[in-house]
Short mmCIF file of C-alpha atoms in Angstrom, two decimals:
data_model
loop_
_atom_site.label_atom_id
_atom_site.label_comp_id
_atom_site.label_asym_id
_atom_site.label_seq_id
_atom_site.Cartn_x
_atom_site.Cartn_y
_atom_site.Cartn_z
CA MET O 154 85.55 107.51 111.40
CA SER O 155 82.90 108.44 108.82
CA GLY O 156 83.81 108.59 105.17
CA TRP O 157 82.92 111.48 102.90
CA THR O 158 82.90 112.36 99.21
CA ARG O 159 82.01 116.06 99.17
CA HIS O 160 82.47 118.94 101.57
CA THR O 161 81.01 122.42 101.28
CA GLY O 162 82.33 125.09 103.60
CA ILE O 163 84.35 128.29 103.88
CA ALA O 164 88.03 128.66 102.97
CA VAL O 165 90.55 131.06 104.47
CA ALA O 166 94.22 131.59 103.68
CA LEU O 167 97.11 131.05 106.09
CA ASP O 168 99.90 132.76 104.18
CA LEU O 169 102.80 131.00 105.93
CA GLU O 170 105.40 128.46 104.79
CA SER O 171 106.60 125.48 106.79
CA VAL O 172 103.98 125.56 109.54
CA ASP O 173 105.20 122.73 111.76
CA THR O 174 103.37 120.41 114.11
CA ASP O 175 104.62 122.29 117.19
CA GLN O 176 102.94 125.42 115.86
CA LEU O 177 99.77 123.50 115.11
CA ILE O 178 99.65 122.37 118.75
CA THR O 179 102.42 123.26 121.15
CA ALA O 180 103.82 120.70 123.58
CA ARG O 181 102.38 122.40 126.69
CA PHE O 182 98.86 121.39 125.65
CA MET O 183 99.69 117.76 124.99
CA SER O 184 98.65 116.56 128.46
CA THR O 185 95.03 117.53 127.80
CA PRO O 186 92.79 114.46 127.28
CA ARG O 187 91.63 114.14 123.67
CA ALA O 188 88.06 113.83 124.92
CA GLU O 189 88.19 117.49 125.94
CA GLY O 190 88.97 118.51 122.35
CA TYR O 191 92.12 120.05 120.89
CA GLY O 192 90.48 122.63 118.63
CA GLN O 193 90.92 125.44 121.13
CA TYR O 194 94.69 124.93 121.00
CA LEU O 195 95.08 125.02 117.22
CA LEU O 196 97.83 127.49 116.23
CA TYR O 197 97.46 128.95 119.70
CA ASP O 198 100.62 131.08 119.73
CA LEU O 199 99.60 132.65 116.43
CA ARG O 200 95.91 133.06 117.23
CA PHE O 201 96.50 134.66 120.64
CA ASP O 202 98.82 137.39 121.90
CA ASN O 203 100.95 137.41 125.06
CA GLU O 204 97.91 138.43 127.13
CA GLN O 205 95.96 135.40 125.81
CA GLN O 206 93.72 137.70 123.76
CA PRO O 207 92.69 136.71 120.22
CA VAL O 208 94.69 138.38 117.45
CA PRO O 209 91.85 140.10 115.53
CA ASP O 210 93.26 139.80 112.02
CA PHE O 211 94.39 136.18 112.28
CA PRO O 212 92.44 134.24 109.59
CA LEU O 213 90.87 131.67 111.92
CA ASN O 214 89.86 134.39 114.36
CA ARG O 215 88.26 136.48 111.61
CA VAL O 216 86.44 133.43 110.22
CA PRO O 217 86.07 130.95 113.09
CA ASP O 218 83.71 128.73 111.11
CA ALA O 219 86.25 128.15 108.32
CA SER O 220 86.60 124.47 107.39
CA VAL O 221 89.14 124.69 104.54
CA LEU O 222 92.64 126.08 104.99
CA VAL O 223 94.75 127.30 102.06
CA THR O 224 98.42 127.58 102.96
CA ARG O 225 102.00 127.41 101.74
CA ARG O 226 104.43 124.54 101.20
CA ASN O 227 105.75 122.13 103.85
CA PHE O 228 102.61 122.27 105.99
CA GLY O 229 102.80 119.88 108.95
CA ILE O 230 106.55 119.32 108.97
CA GLY O 231 108.38 118.56 112.20
CA SER O 232 107.56 115.96 114.84
CA SER O 233 105.16 113.11 114.19
CA ARG O 234 102.60 114.20 116.82
CA GLU O 235 99.15 113.11 115.70
CA ALA O 236 97.69 115.74 118.02
CA ALA O 237 98.48 118.32 115.32
CA VAL O 238 95.83 116.65 113.16
CA TYR O 239 93.47 116.33 116.12
CA ALA O 240 93.70 120.10 116.66
CA LEU O 241 92.73 120.81 113.05
CA VAL O 242 89.89 118.26 113.02
CA ASP O 243 88.54 119.34 116.41
CA PHE O 244 88.55 122.97 115.27
CA GLY O 245 86.41 121.96 112.28
CA ILE O 246 88.95 121.88 109.45
CA ARG O 247 88.11 119.22 106.86
CA ALA O 248 90.70 120.01 104.18
CA VAL O 249 94.11 121.68 103.98
CA ILE O 250 95.26 122.83 100.54
CA ALA O 251 99.00 123.32 100.05
CA PRO O 252 101.81 122.58 97.58
CA SER O 253 103.40 120.01 99.93
CA PHE O 254 103.00 118.43 103.36
CA GLY O 255 105.09 116.70 105.98
CA ASP O 256 104.89 113.00 105.12
CA ILE O 257 103.83 111.74 108.56
CA PHE O 258 101.40 114.61 109.01
CA ALA O 259 99.70 113.80 105.69
CA SER O 260 99.34 110.14 106.62
CA ASN O 261 97.94 111.04 110.05
CA ALA O 262 95.54 113.48 108.40
CA VAL O 263 94.04 110.83 106.13
CA ASN O 264 93.67 108.40 109.05
CA ASN O 265 91.58 111.04 110.82
CA GLY O 266 89.37 112.06 107.89
CA LEU O 267 91.30 115.25 107.04
CA LEU O 268 92.16 115.86 103.38
CA PRO O 269 95.75 116.97 102.59
CA ALA O 270 95.16 118.29 99.04
CA ARG O 271 98.30 119.04 97.01
CA VAL O 272 98.02 121.92 94.54
CA ASP O 273 100.65 123.66 92.39
CA GLU O 274 102.35 126.67 93.97
CA ALA O 275 101.10 128.96 91.21
CA GLU O 276 97.53 127.95 92.06
CA ILE O 277 98.21 128.53 95.75
CA ASP O 278 99.49 132.03 94.95
CA ALA O 279 96.26 132.75 93.09
CA LEU O 280 94.07 131.31 95.86
CA ILE O 281 95.85 133.26 98.59
CA ALA O 282 95.42 136.43 96.54
CA LEU O 283 91.73 135.60 96.11
CA LEU O 284 91.30 135.05 99.85
CA ALA O 285 93.44 137.98 100.99
CA GLY O 286 91.75 139.47 104.04
CA GLY O 287 88.57 137.48 103.49
CA ALA O 288 87.03 134.10 102.83
CA ALA O 289 85.22 132.24 100.08
CA ASP O 290 82.60 129.52 99.73
CA THR O 291 84.32 126.28 98.84
CA THR O 292 83.33 122.84 97.63
CA VAL O 293 85.72 119.88 97.76
CA LYS O 294 84.80 116.97 95.49
CA LEU O 295 86.86 114.09 96.78
CA GLU O 296 85.81 111.52 94.19
CA HIS O 297 86.64 113.84 91.30
CA GLY O 298 89.81 115.33 92.81
CA GLU O 299 88.49 118.85 92.33
CA ILE O 300 88.11 121.97 94.45
CA GLU O 301 85.94 125.02 93.78
CA ILE O 302 86.91 128.15 95.70
CA GLY O 303 84.88 131.19 94.83
CA SER O 304 85.02 131.42 91.03
CA ARG O 305 88.09 129.18 90.70
CA LYS O 306 87.99 125.47 89.93
CA LEU O 307 91.16 123.42 90.19
CA PRO O 308 92.34 119.80 90.52
CA PHE O 309 94.26 118.47 93.48
CA ALA O 310 96.64 115.53 93.86
CA LEU O 311 96.05 112.72 96.35
CA ASP O 312 97.34 109.16 96.56
CA ALA O 313 94.69 106.73 95.27
CA ALA O 314 94.76 104.60 98.43
CA TRP O 315 94.36 107.71 100.58
CA ARG O 316 91.38 108.80 98.51
CA GLN O 317 89.81 105.38 99.06
CA LYS O 318 90.43 105.59 102.81
CA LEU O 319 88.84 109.04 103.08
CA ILE O 320 85.79 108.10 101.02
CA ASN O 321 85.16 104.92 103.00
CA GLY O 322 86.25 106.17 106.43
CA TRP O 323 88.95 103.49 106.62
CA ASP O 324 92.13 103.39 108.65
CA ASP O 325 95.18 101.28 107.72
CA ILE O 326 93.69 98.11 109.22
CA ASP O 327 90.44 98.58 107.30
CA LEU O 328 92.39 99.07 104.07
CA THR O 329 94.43 95.91 104.68
CA GLU O 330 91.28 93.88 105.38
CA GLN O 331 90.06 94.63 101.86
CA HIS O 332 92.84 92.28 100.69
CA HIS O 333 91.81 89.44 103.00
CA PRO O 334 91.03 86.93 100.19
CA ALA O 335 94.44 87.48 98.59
CA ILE O 336 96.17 87.22 101.98
CA ALA O 337 94.31 83.97 102.74
CA ARG O 338 95.33 82.48 99.38
CA TYR O 339 98.95 83.41 100.02
CA ARG O 340 98.87 81.82 103.49
CA ALA O 341 97.38 78.63 102.07
CA ARG O 342 100.08 78.39 99.37
CA ARG O 343 102.83 79.04 101.89
CA ALA O 344 101.40 76.53 104.40
CA LYS O 345 101.45 73.89 101.70
CA ALA O 346 104.97 74.69 100.49
CA GLN O 347 106.51 75.44 103.89
CA PRO O 348 104.40 73.79 106.61
CA TRP O 349 107.28 74.07 109.07
CA ALA O 350 106.90 77.88 109.02
CA PHE O 351 103.57 77.67 110.88
CA PRO O 352 103.14 76.80 114.58
CA ALA O 353 101.90 73.29 115.24
CA GLY O 354 98.14 73.04 114.91
CA GLN O 355 97.68 76.47 113.28
CA THR O 356 95.49 76.56 110.22
CA ALA O 357 96.48 78.54 107.14
CA GLY O 358 93.21 80.49 107.01
#
């Protein structure tokens, strides 16, 4: 996964609360190999009608090259399916801006290079009003924790470790490996104090 510090793209508003992972990608598409891409299935039952025709006024149908999604609270709640994040990433979404996220969804998002940016509800109200029926040029500055949408500039909240992972393109293993010297020192101390805790012949390094 490649890291990033700045993204410039187009934002649209999805004016819905509590969009869950089953809406992001429904279970019937889960047997599709990831190599084929999940973007086509993103929010499928909202983007398409009963005749499998695109809903013309759905935001991601009106602006199919959107890469930033502004939405309401509790985005990504529900099951822990990582495919929900795959669908967003494969569609081309790089950042989701909302007041709150499902915990597992947010963690999965960061591990796949997708920014879950938390913004106050009042700011979300203003952004959704700004984007009503349209779109706006957007710049996300990951290092500075700042988003520019149209004429508005606002900060977003993100855990410091998650910011580091996104910037460097790290997953959880990569992040842990940054602490290798401290882990090695701990193992050495423990091996000296409690040698019986280590299998015979194993070094402390």
